[in-house]
Amino acid sequence: AQRVTQPEKLLSVFKGAPVELKCNYSYSGSPELFWYVQYSRQRLQLLLRHISRESIKGFTADLNKGETSFHLKKPFAQEEDSAMYYCALGPSSGSARQLTFGSGTQLTVLP
Amino acid sequence: KAGVTQTPRYLIKTRGQQVTLSCSPISGHRSVSWYQQTPGQGLQFLFEYFSETQRNKGNFPGRFSGRQFSNSRSEMNVSTLELGDSALYLCASHRGQRGGSPDTQYFGPGTRLTVL
């Protein structure tokens, strides 16, 4: 069974501090990992996906297959980063397209 | 181009009733997925439609059903509503390409269903 675990429901950091949101997964196969973000009163939107290896809004995430992790990192947090972050997993191939989401981490960046 | 739209945005029903929610995907997208979001269970996959056919289904009872029309618009229906069906129902639109890496899913604003 596939599963995504985000151990922190709430995370607070000060502006300018580094931030790391943890995500661990279990999946029998080769997964595709995503980070979605939901800002206040906005819809869920893709932040980044591991296959594209992009840095979006200063965020990066590295897929560690040995530790089955896909932690989201940013070296210097900004107040506008305050949002709900969801880690999600999907199959890397085939016709199945459903995403399995973690429970989310509410990030608050304090001034 | 216009994003994913969902109607209605809010809905209040009573136990035992049925409800139909609608989702209009991004133009050109052929696949629509539905998710249920609750504080207790988080985001859970309901089903996916592609070219008017259900392609995948999550672990939900048969009271939850859906369909997709030839213009890719999708509806989901919940019959015999229960209090536990109160949730935010999200639909996500994607191109629906077969094979290869999953394409990006674009989410709608959701329909907030309250069952009294």
XYZ file of N, CA and C in Angstrom:
681
model
N 0.846 -1.199 0.000
C 0.000 0.000 0.000
C 0.878 1.244 0.000
N 0.432 2.266 -0.696
C 1.226 3.485 -0.735
C 0.775 4.421 0.368
N 1.728 5.119 0.915
C 1.456 5.974 2.056
C 2.425 7.139 2.041
N 1.933 8.314 2.451
C 2.772 9.507 2.581
C 2.615 10.020 4.004
N 3.738 10.244 4.650
C 3.714 10.711 6.029
C 4.385 12.069 6.143
N 3.658 13.006 6.695
C 4.220 14.315 7.030
C 4.118 14.425 8.542
N 5.221 14.261 9.239
C 5.158 14.128 10.702
C 4.777 15.403 11.443
N 4.976 16.546 10.819
C 4.686 17.808 11.515
C 3.386 18.402 10.996
N 2.415 18.576 11.891
C 1.176 19.237 11.472
C 1.383 20.749 11.416
N 2.173 21.254 12.345
C 2.432 22.686 12.437
C 3.932 22.918 12.504
N 4.376 23.973 11.815
C 5.793 24.327 11.849
C 5.902 25.842 11.803
N 6.625 26.397 12.747
C 6.832 27.847 12.780
C 8.319 28.144 12.726
N 8.674 29.099 11.888
C 10.059 29.550 11.797
C 10.041 31.065 11.682
N 11.169 31.676 11.981
C 11.279 33.117 11.821
C 11.734 33.450 10.399
N 11.322 34.599 9.965
C 11.717 35.104 8.655
C 13.237 35.091 8.538
N 13.729 34.579 7.410
C 15.163 34.513 7.183
C 15.804 33.227 7.664
N 15.072 32.444 8.432
C 15.612 31.173 8.930
C 15.394 30.079 7.894
N 16.214 29.036 7.945
C 15.981 27.908 7.031
C 14.745 27.124 7.455
N 14.110 26.527 6.471
C 12.929 25.732 6.790
C 13.019 24.396 6.057
N 12.592 23.346 6.756
C 12.539 22.018 6.156
C 11.227 21.369 6.536
N 10.461 20.991 5.550
C 9.209 20.268 5.793
C 9.443 18.816 5.402
N 9.174 17.937 6.333
C 9.518 16.533 6.134
C 8.402 15.743 5.443
N 8.834 14.827 4.615
C 7.902 13.938 3.924
C 8.581 12.585 3.756
N 7.927 11.552 4.223
C 8.391 10.187 3.997
C 7.294 9.412 3.294
N 7.689 8.461 2.517
C 6.690 7.721 1.751
C 6.984 6.232 1.771
N 5.966 5.462 1.472
C 6.145 4.037 1.238
C 5.409 3.713 -0.045
N 6.088 3.005 -0.912
C 5.507 2.698 -2.227
C 6.284 1.548 -2.827
N 5.572 0.572 -3.325
C 6.226 -0.580 -3.950
C 6.337 -0.313 -5.440
N 7.410 0.301 -5.810
C 7.594 0.657 -7.211
C 8.377 1.942 -7.300
N 8.322 2.545 -8.452
C 9.041 3.796 -8.653
C 8.043 4.950 -8.609
N 8.101 5.767 -7.592
C 7.075 6.805 -7.448
C 7.463 8.131 -8.089
N 6.452 8.931 -8.278
C 6.633 10.328 -8.649
C 6.206 11.120 -7.414
N 7.059 12.027 -6.966
C 6.760 12.794 -5.757
C 6.508 14.255 -6.089
N 5.566 14.835 -5.354
C 5.150 16.220 -5.582
C 5.046 16.948 -4.247
N 5.196 18.265 -4.322
C 4.799 19.134 -3.227
C 3.736 20.094 -3.760
N 2.605 20.107 -3.062
C 1.531 21.049 -3.365
C 1.444 22.057 -2.227
N 1.003 23.268 -2.556
C 0.874 24.310 -1.539
C -0.507 24.946 -1.646
N -1.035 25.303 -0.502
C -2.326 25.991 -0.464
C -2.188 27.231 0.402
N -2.148 28.394 -0.246
C -2.115 29.654 0.473
C -3.519 29.975 0.955
N -3.600 30.848 1.952
C -4.886 31.181 2.538
C -5.878 31.645 1.479
N -7.050 31.012 1.478
C -8.147 31.367 0.572
C -7.809 31.137 -0.904
N -6.811 30.329 -1.171
C -6.487 30.005 -2.554
C -6.596 28.492 -2.766
N -6.627 28.110 -3.997
C -6.748 26.695 -4.305
C -5.404 25.987 -4.203
N -5.486 24.689 -4.094
C -4.291 23.864 -4.044
C -3.527 23.988 -5.366
N -2.228 24.199 -5.283
C -1.451 24.344 -6.513
C -0.116 23.619 -6.379
N 0.380 23.162 -7.517
C 1.653 22.452 -7.520
C 2.793 23.406 -7.215
N 3.658 23.009 -6.293
C 4.851 23.791 -5.991
C 6.025 23.239 -6.795
N 6.273 21.943 -6.653
C 7.312 21.331 -7.461
C 7.125 19.821 -7.480
N 7.801 19.202 -8.445
C 7.781 17.756 -8.569
C 9.210 17.289 -8.758
N 9.515 16.124 -8.261
C 10.918 15.736 -8.196
C 11.505 15.513 -9.586
N 10.694 15.105 -10.524
C 11.241 14.760 -11.833
C 11.743 16.003 -12.570
N 11.184 17.164 -12.261
C 11.592 18.365 -12.981
C 12.846 18.986 -12.379
N 13.140 18.621 -11.135
C 14.342 19.109 -10.456
C 14.437 20.638 -10.472
N 13.308 21.308 -10.390
C 13.299 22.763 -10.403
C 13.379 23.309 -8.990
N 13.726 24.588 -8.912
C 13.654 25.314 -7.656
C 12.573 26.365 -7.848
N 11.506 26.245 -7.099
C 10.373 27.146 -7.236
C 10.267 27.998 -5.978
N 10.228 29.309 -6.162
C 10.141 30.247 -5.033
C 11.218 29.949 -3.995
N 12.370 29.472 -4.450
C 13.470 29.190 -3.552
C 13.398 27.845 -2.867
N 12.334 27.085 -3.099
C 12.169 25.766 -2.501
C 12.818 24.697 -3.378
N 13.413 23.730 -2.744
C 13.931 22.557 -3.430
C 13.521 21.322 -2.639
N 13.526 20.201 -3.330
C 13.242 18.923 -2.661
C 14.023 17.839 -3.370
N 14.678 17.020 -2.611
C 15.468 15.922 -3.169
C 14.852 14.594 -2.788
N 14.690 13.766 -3.793
C 14.152 12.430 -3.548
C 15.278 11.531 -3.057
N 15.130 10.986 -1.869
C 16.109 10.070 -1.302
C 15.453 8.697 -1.231
N 15.767 7.869 -2.219
C 15.103 6.563 -2.283
C 15.536 5.653 -1.146
N 16.770 5.829 -0.682
C 17.242 4.984 0.422
C 16.469 5.243 1.699
N 16.205 6.519 1.974
C 15.456 6.875 3.173
C 13.971 7.060 2.870
N 13.567 6.826 1.649
C 12.194 7.057 1.180
C 11.672 8.395 1.696
N 12.420 9.431 1.381
C 12.029 10.763 1.837
C 12.044 11.748 0.680
N 11.303 12.820 0.860
C 11.226 13.885 -0.150
C 10.985 15.186 0.603
N 11.972 15.565 1.394
C 11.816 16.746 2.240
C 11.909 18.028 1.420
N 11.106 19.009 1.811
C 11.069 20.308 1.144
C 11.921 21.288 1.943
N 12.784 22.009 1.241
C 13.692 22.902 1.948
C 13.738 24.271 1.307
N 14.001 25.254 2.157
C 14.250 26.610 1.676
C 15.250 27.250 2.629
N 16.305 27.839 2.111
C 17.362 28.349 3.007
C 16.940 29.571 3.815
N 16.096 30.413 3.247
C 15.695 31.637 3.949
C 14.187 31.824 3.799
N 13.446 31.528 4.825
C 11.986 31.604 4.752
C 11.503 33.046 4.679
N 10.426 33.253 3.941
C 9.790 34.562 3.820
C 8.362 34.474 4.387
N 7.837 35.629 4.808
C 6.497 35.615 5.404
C 5.453 35.100 4.413
N 5.664 35.388 3.134
C 4.697 34.933 2.130
C 4.736 33.426 1.896
N 5.672 32.747 2.521
C 5.718 31.286 2.435
C 4.731 30.630 3.391
N 4.146 31.403 4.265
C 3.171 30.844 5.207
C 2.005 30.243 4.428
N 1.772 28.968 4.637
C 0.753 28.244 3.862
C 0.686 26.817 4.379
N -0.249 26.065 3.771
C -0.349 24.634 4.047
C 0.382 23.903 2.934
N 1.258 22.992 3.310
C 2.049 22.258 2.330
C 1.705 20.773 2.385
N 1.465 20.218 1.211
C 1.125 18.796 1.118
C 2.156 18.085 0.245
N 2.648 16.987 0.742
C 3.483 16.096 -0.045
C 2.556 15.065 -0.689
N 2.804 14.724 -1.930
C 1.934 13.768 -2.623
C 2.766 12.806 -3.449
N 2.190 11.650 -3.666
C 2.875 10.570 -4.375
C 1.966 10.020 -5.460
N 2.545 9.726 -6.598
C 1.796 9.079 -7.664
C 2.698 8.094 -8.374
N 2.122 7.207 -9.143
C 2.944 6.261 -9.887
C 3.719 6.989 -10.980
N 4.895 6.499 -11.290
C 5.718 7.197 -12.283
C 5.372 6.794 -13.705
N 4.561 5.769 -13.865
C 4.168 5.344 -15.206
C 2.855 4.582 -15.102
N 2.326 4.226 -16.251
C 1.069 3.492 -16.256
C -0.117 4.426 -16.370
N -1.291 3.853 -16.362
C -2.493 4.654 -16.571
C -3.045 5.245 -15.282
N -2.663 4.700 -14.147
C -3.179 5.215 -12.881
C -2.642 6.610 -12.637
N -3.511 7.508 -12.278
C -3.091 8.892 -12.104
C -3.444 9.457 -10.742
N -3.949 8.610 -9.829
C -4.359 9.194 -8.566
C -3.154 9.547 -7.722
N -3.311 10.610 -6.960
C -2.288 11.056 -6.038
C -2.673 10.638 -4.622
N -1.667 10.218 -3.882
C -1.842 9.943 -2.458
C -1.182 11.085 -1.707
N -1.962 11.768 -0.884
C -1.468 12.949 -0.191
C -1.104 12.631 1.250
N -0.133 13.376 1.756
C 0.123 13.379 3.184
C -0.903 14.256 3.873
N -0.834 14.298 5.185
C -1.829 15.039 5.966
C -1.563 16.544 5.996
N -0.414 16.947 5.477
C -0.139 18.370 5.379
C 0.608 18.948 6.561
N 1.382 19.992 6.285
C 2.084 20.751 7.326
C 1.739 22.223 7.160
N 1.226 22.817 8.215
C 0.913 24.259 8.193
C 2.173 25.015 8.591
N 2.736 25.723 7.638
C 3.948 26.496 7.894
C 3.579 27.946 8.200
N 4.111 28.450 9.280
C 3.941 29.854 9.631
C 5.316 30.481 9.727
N 5.524 31.540 8.953
C 6.793 32.257 9.011
C 6.553 33.542 9.794
N 7.216 33.646 10.904
C 7.022 34.760 11.820
C 7.927 35.938 11.454
N 7.450 37.161 11.639
C 8.270 38.325 11.271
C 9.449 38.534 12.212
N -5.274 30.713 -19.803
C -6.576 30.099 -19.989
C -7.273 29.946 -18.638
N -8.581 29.778 -18.691
C -9.352 29.719 -17.461
C -8.982 28.468 -16.685
N -9.061 28.591 -15.346
C -8.737 27.460 -14.494
C -9.906 26.525 -14.345
N -9.734 25.579 -13.454
C -10.770 24.600 -13.164
C -11.886 25.280 -12.365
N -13.104 25.062 -12.778
C -14.232 25.634 -12.046
C -15.097 24.526 -11.476
N -15.631 24.809 -10.291
C -16.506 23.852 -9.633
C -17.766 24.563 -9.183
N -18.886 23.901 -9.374
C -20.151 24.462 -8.912
C -20.984 23.378 -8.244
N -21.772 23.728 -7.226
C -21.725 25.025 -6.557
C -20.517 25.110 -5.630
N -20.260 26.243 -5.065
C -19.134 26.372 -4.155
C -19.507 25.909 -2.744
N -20.756 26.081 -2.389
C -21.230 25.667 -1.072
C -22.574 24.974 -1.221
N -22.775 23.990 -0.373
C -23.993 23.189 -0.449
C -24.333 22.668 0.936
N -25.608 22.797 1.299
C -26.062 22.233 2.571
C -27.179 21.255 2.263
N -27.023 20.039 2.749
C -28.006 18.990 2.532
C -28.311 18.316 3.864
N -29.357 17.507 3.872
C -29.681 16.734 5.063
C -29.421 15.251 4.801
N -29.265 14.527 5.866
C -29.011 13.086 5.765
C -30.058 12.402 4.903
N -29.609 11.490 4.072
C -30.514 10.743 3.230
C -30.721 11.340 1.847
N -30.418 12.634 1.723
C -30.572 13.254 0.410
C -29.424 12.843 -0.501
N -29.530 13.249 -1.747
C -28.428 13.021 -2.675
C -27.960 14.368 -3.218
N -26.755 14.391 -3.739
C -26.177 15.641 -4.209
C -25.352 15.382 -5.464
N -25.334 16.381 -6.341
C -24.517 16.315 -7.554
C -23.622 17.536 -7.605
N -22.339 17.292 -7.786
C -21.347 18.368 -7.881
C -20.783 18.370 -9.295
N -20.428 19.558 -9.753
C -19.967 19.688 -11.128
C -18.555 20.255 -11.197
N -17.821 19.826 -12.206
C -16.450 20.283 -12.406
C -16.204 20.521 -13.893
N -15.717 21.695 -14.215
C -15.332 21.995 -15.595
C -13.816 22.101 -15.665
N -13.184 21.223 -16.423
C -11.720 21.218 -16.453
C -11.167 22.332 -17.331
N -9.868 22.470 -17.287
C -9.168 23.408 -18.152
C -9.355 22.953 -19.596
N -9.540 23.910 -20.477
C -9.753 23.582 -21.880
C -8.597 22.736 -22.417
N -8.956 21.638 -23.065
C -7.927 20.758 -23.615
C -7.560 19.609 -22.707
N -7.932 19.711 -21.443
C -7.660 18.615 -20.513
C -8.758 17.563 -20.639
N -8.348 16.310 -20.724
C -9.312 15.243 -20.940
C -9.566 14.409 -19.689
N -8.811 14.676 -18.657
C -8.932 13.853 -17.460
C -9.352 14.691 -16.267
N -10.247 14.143 -15.477
C -10.699 14.807 -14.252
C -10.619 13.807 -13.106
N -9.988 14.240 -12.031
C -9.937 13.431 -10.814
C -10.700 14.141 -9.714
N -11.279 13.374 -8.823
C -12.021 13.919 -7.687
C -11.368 13.468 -6.389
N -11.330 14.400 -5.428
C -10.758 14.115 -4.124
C -11.711 14.630 -3.038
N -11.701 13.943 -1.923
C -12.444 14.403 -0.755
C -11.442 14.897 0.276
N -11.693 16.077 0.831
C -10.797 16.606 1.854
C -11.562 16.826 3.145
N -11.125 16.171 4.204
C -11.721 16.330 5.527
C -10.613 16.560 6.543
N -10.925 17.212 7.663
C -9.893 17.426 8.686
C -9.325 16.115 9.231
N -10.152 15.104 9.312
C -9.696 13.852 9.898
C -8.925 12.952 8.949
N -9.374 12.872 7.724
C -8.774 11.954 6.752
C -7.878 12.637 5.724
N -7.888 13.956 5.709
C -7.063 14.663 4.730
C -7.639 14.541 3.328
N -6.740 14.550 2.347
C -7.134 14.472 0.942
C -7.139 13.021 0.501
N -8.292 12.564 0.049
C -8.387 11.174 -0.385
C -8.952 11.113 -1.790
N -8.358 10.268 -2.605
C -8.741 10.098 -3.993
C -10.067 9.354 -4.095
N -10.970 9.926 -4.890
C -12.270 9.289 -5.113
C -12.274 8.493 -6.412
N -12.100 9.177 -7.524
C -12.033 8.517 -8.823
C -11.478 9.459 -9.877
N -11.114 8.862 -11.001
C -10.593 9.605 -12.134
C -11.357 9.210 -13.383
N -11.672 10.206 -14.193
C -12.333 9.968 -15.468
C -11.461 10.465 -16.594
N -11.462 9.690 -17.651
C -10.709 10.044 -18.853
C -11.540 9.619 -20.048
N -11.786 10.551 -20.943
C -12.577 10.263 -22.139
C -13.878 9.534 -21.790
N -14.584 10.067 -20.831
C -15.914 9.598 -20.431
C -15.907 8.236 -19.738
N -14.731 7.725 -19.399
C -14.631 6.413 -18.758
C -13.919 6.555 -17.421
N -14.426 5.833 -16.435
C -13.732 5.833 -15.148
C -12.465 5.015 -15.275
N -11.351 5.628 -15.005
C -10.066 4.962 -15.191
C -9.512 4.401 -13.876
N -9.799 5.094 -12.800
C -9.335 4.623 -11.495
C -10.375 4.962 -10.453
N -10.376 4.185 -9.380
C -11.347 4.420 -8.318
C -10.670 4.235 -6.974
N -10.955 5.121 -6.060
C -10.435 5.007 -4.705
C -11.315 4.119 -3.864
N -11.002 4.089 -2.578
C -11.692 3.195 -1.660
C -12.877 3.896 -0.996
N -13.899 4.147 -1.769
C -15.112 4.785 -1.265
C -16.303 3.893 -1.595
N -17.360 3.985 -0.775
C -18.535 3.127 -1.041
C -19.224 3.500 -2.344
N -20.083 2.613 -2.785
C -20.781 2.793 -4.051
C -21.718 3.990 -4.084
N -21.986 4.572 -2.903
C -22.830 5.776 -2.887
C -22.163 6.936 -3.634
N -20.876 6.837 -3.773
C -20.115 7.870 -4.495
C -19.950 7.405 -5.939
N -20.411 8.206 -6.846
C -20.288 7.857 -8.251
C -19.983 9.104 -9.053
N -19.627 8.907 -10.281
C -19.325 10.053 -11.116
C -19.552 9.727 -12.569
N -19.391 10.742 -13.366
C -19.430 10.547 -14.802
C -18.723 11.700 -15.476
N -18.409 11.485 -16.733
C -17.762 12.532 -17.514
C -18.454 12.633 -18.852
N -18.598 13.846 -19.299
C -19.295 14.101 -20.550
C -18.293 14.263 -21.693
N -18.823 14.328 -22.893
C -17.946 14.381 -24.069
C -17.108 15.660 -24.109
N -17.545 16.695 -23.413
C -16.756 17.933 -23.377
C -15.781 17.946 -22.196
N -15.608 16.783 -21.567
C -14.696 16.557 -20.437
C -15.226 17.070 -19.108
N -16.323 17.790 -19.103
C -16.911 18.190 -17.824
C -17.307 16.939 -17.051
N -17.188 17.050 -15.737
C -17.469 15.872 -14.922
C -18.437 16.227 -13.798
N -19.180 15.264 -13.399
C -20.055 15.386 -12.232
C -19.779 14.239 -11.284
N -19.925 14.527 -10.005
C -19.912 13.435 -9.055
C -21.206 13.477 -8.251
N -21.671 12.323 -7.899
C -22.936 12.197 -7.202
C -22.727 11.414 -5.908
N -23.354 11.879 -4.866
C -23.339 11.128 -3.617
C -24.791 10.885 -3.234
N -25.147 9.646 -3.097
C -26.524 9.309 -2.737
C -26.597 8.974 -1.253
N -27.789 9.036 -0.723
C -28.045 8.698 0.678
C -26.984 9.314 1.589
N -26.946 10.606 1.597
C -25.902 11.339 2.325
C -25.859 10.969 3.801
N -24.634 10.904 4.304
C -24.389 10.664 5.728
C -23.648 11.873 6.291
N -23.730 12.016 7.631
C -23.052 13.162 8.252
C -21.564 13.176 7.902
N -20.976 12.013 7.814
C -19.550 11.903 7.538
C -19.153 12.303 6.125
N -20.136 12.560 5.280
C -19.824 12.994 3.917
C -19.538 14.491 3.864
N -19.729 15.176 4.966
C -19.411 16.606 5.017
C -17.919 16.769 4.756
N -17.605 17.547 3.743
C -16.204 17.658 3.322
C -16.087 18.713 2.245
N -14.842 19.006 1.907
C -14.548 19.812 0.728
C -14.241 18.835 -0.393
N -14.961 18.945 -1.484
C -14.745 18.050 -2.621
C -13.999 18.819 -3.702
N -12.823 18.322 -4.027
C -11.963 18.968 -4.995
C -11.928 18.172 -6.281
N -11.933 18.866 -7.373
C -11.656 18.180 -8.622
C -10.358 18.727 -9.189
N -9.677 17.889 -9.906
C -8.408 18.253 -10.513
C -8.452 17.871 -11.974
N -7.975 18.759 -12.796
C -7.977 18.509 -14.234
C -6.541 18.300 -14.694
N -6.354 17.374 -15.605
C -5.043 17.174 -16.203
C -5.201 16.678 -17.630
N -4.104 16.714 -18.344
C -4.208 16.388 -19.771
C -4.670 14.952 -19.984
N -4.212 14.073 -19.063
C -4.658 12.696 -19.170
C -3.849 11.863 -20.127
N -2.595 12.255 -20.353
C -1.772 11.482 -21.280
C -1.590 10.079 -20.752
N -1.527 9.126 -21.639
C -1.331 7.740 -21.242
C 0.157 7.438 -21.190
N 0.570 6.727 -20.190
C 1.960 6.349 -20.073
C 2.835 7.512 -19.665
N 4.081 7.211 -19.395
C 5.009 8.267 -19.006
C 4.712 8.803 -17.627
N 5.382 9.853 -17.272
C 5.190 10.442 -15.948
C 3.832 11.123 -15.860
N 3.249 11.116 -14.683
C 1.949 11.775 -14.523
C 2.067 13.265 -14.838
N 1.082 13.778 -15.561
C 1.093 15.211 -15.843
C 0.544 15.962 -14.632
N 0.803 17.235 -14.604
C 0.414 18.059 -13.452
C -1.101 18.115 -13.329
N -1.576 17.980 -12.111
C -3.000 18.108 -11.829
C -3.274 19.520 -11.342
N -4.264 20.168 -11.930
C -4.663 21.520 -11.563
C -5.987 21.439 -10.820
N -5.993 21.991 -9.626
C -7.152 21.839 -8.762
C -8.127 23.004 -8.875
N -9.386 22.663 -8.694
C -10.422 23.671 -8.595
C -10.525 24.195 -7.170
N -11.410 25.163 -6.938
C -11.545 25.750 -5.604
C -12.294 24.859 -4.625
N -12.980 23.855 -5.144
C -13.693 22.935 -4.272
C -15.151 23.302 -4.073
N -15.926 22.307 -3.692
C -17.307 22.493 -3.261
C -17.379 22.064 -1.805
N -17.806 22.973 -0.960
C -17.941 22.667 0.478
C -19.326 22.098 0.719
N -19.396 20.811 1.035
C -20.661 20.137 1.309
C -20.831 19.959 2.812
N -21.954 20.412 3.300
C -22.306 20.223 4.713
C -23.560 19.375 4.772
N -23.483 18.281 5.506
C -24.632 17.390 5.675
C -25.148 17.533 7.101
N -26.414 17.926 7.225
C -27.009 18.134 8.555
C -27.891 16.962 8.956
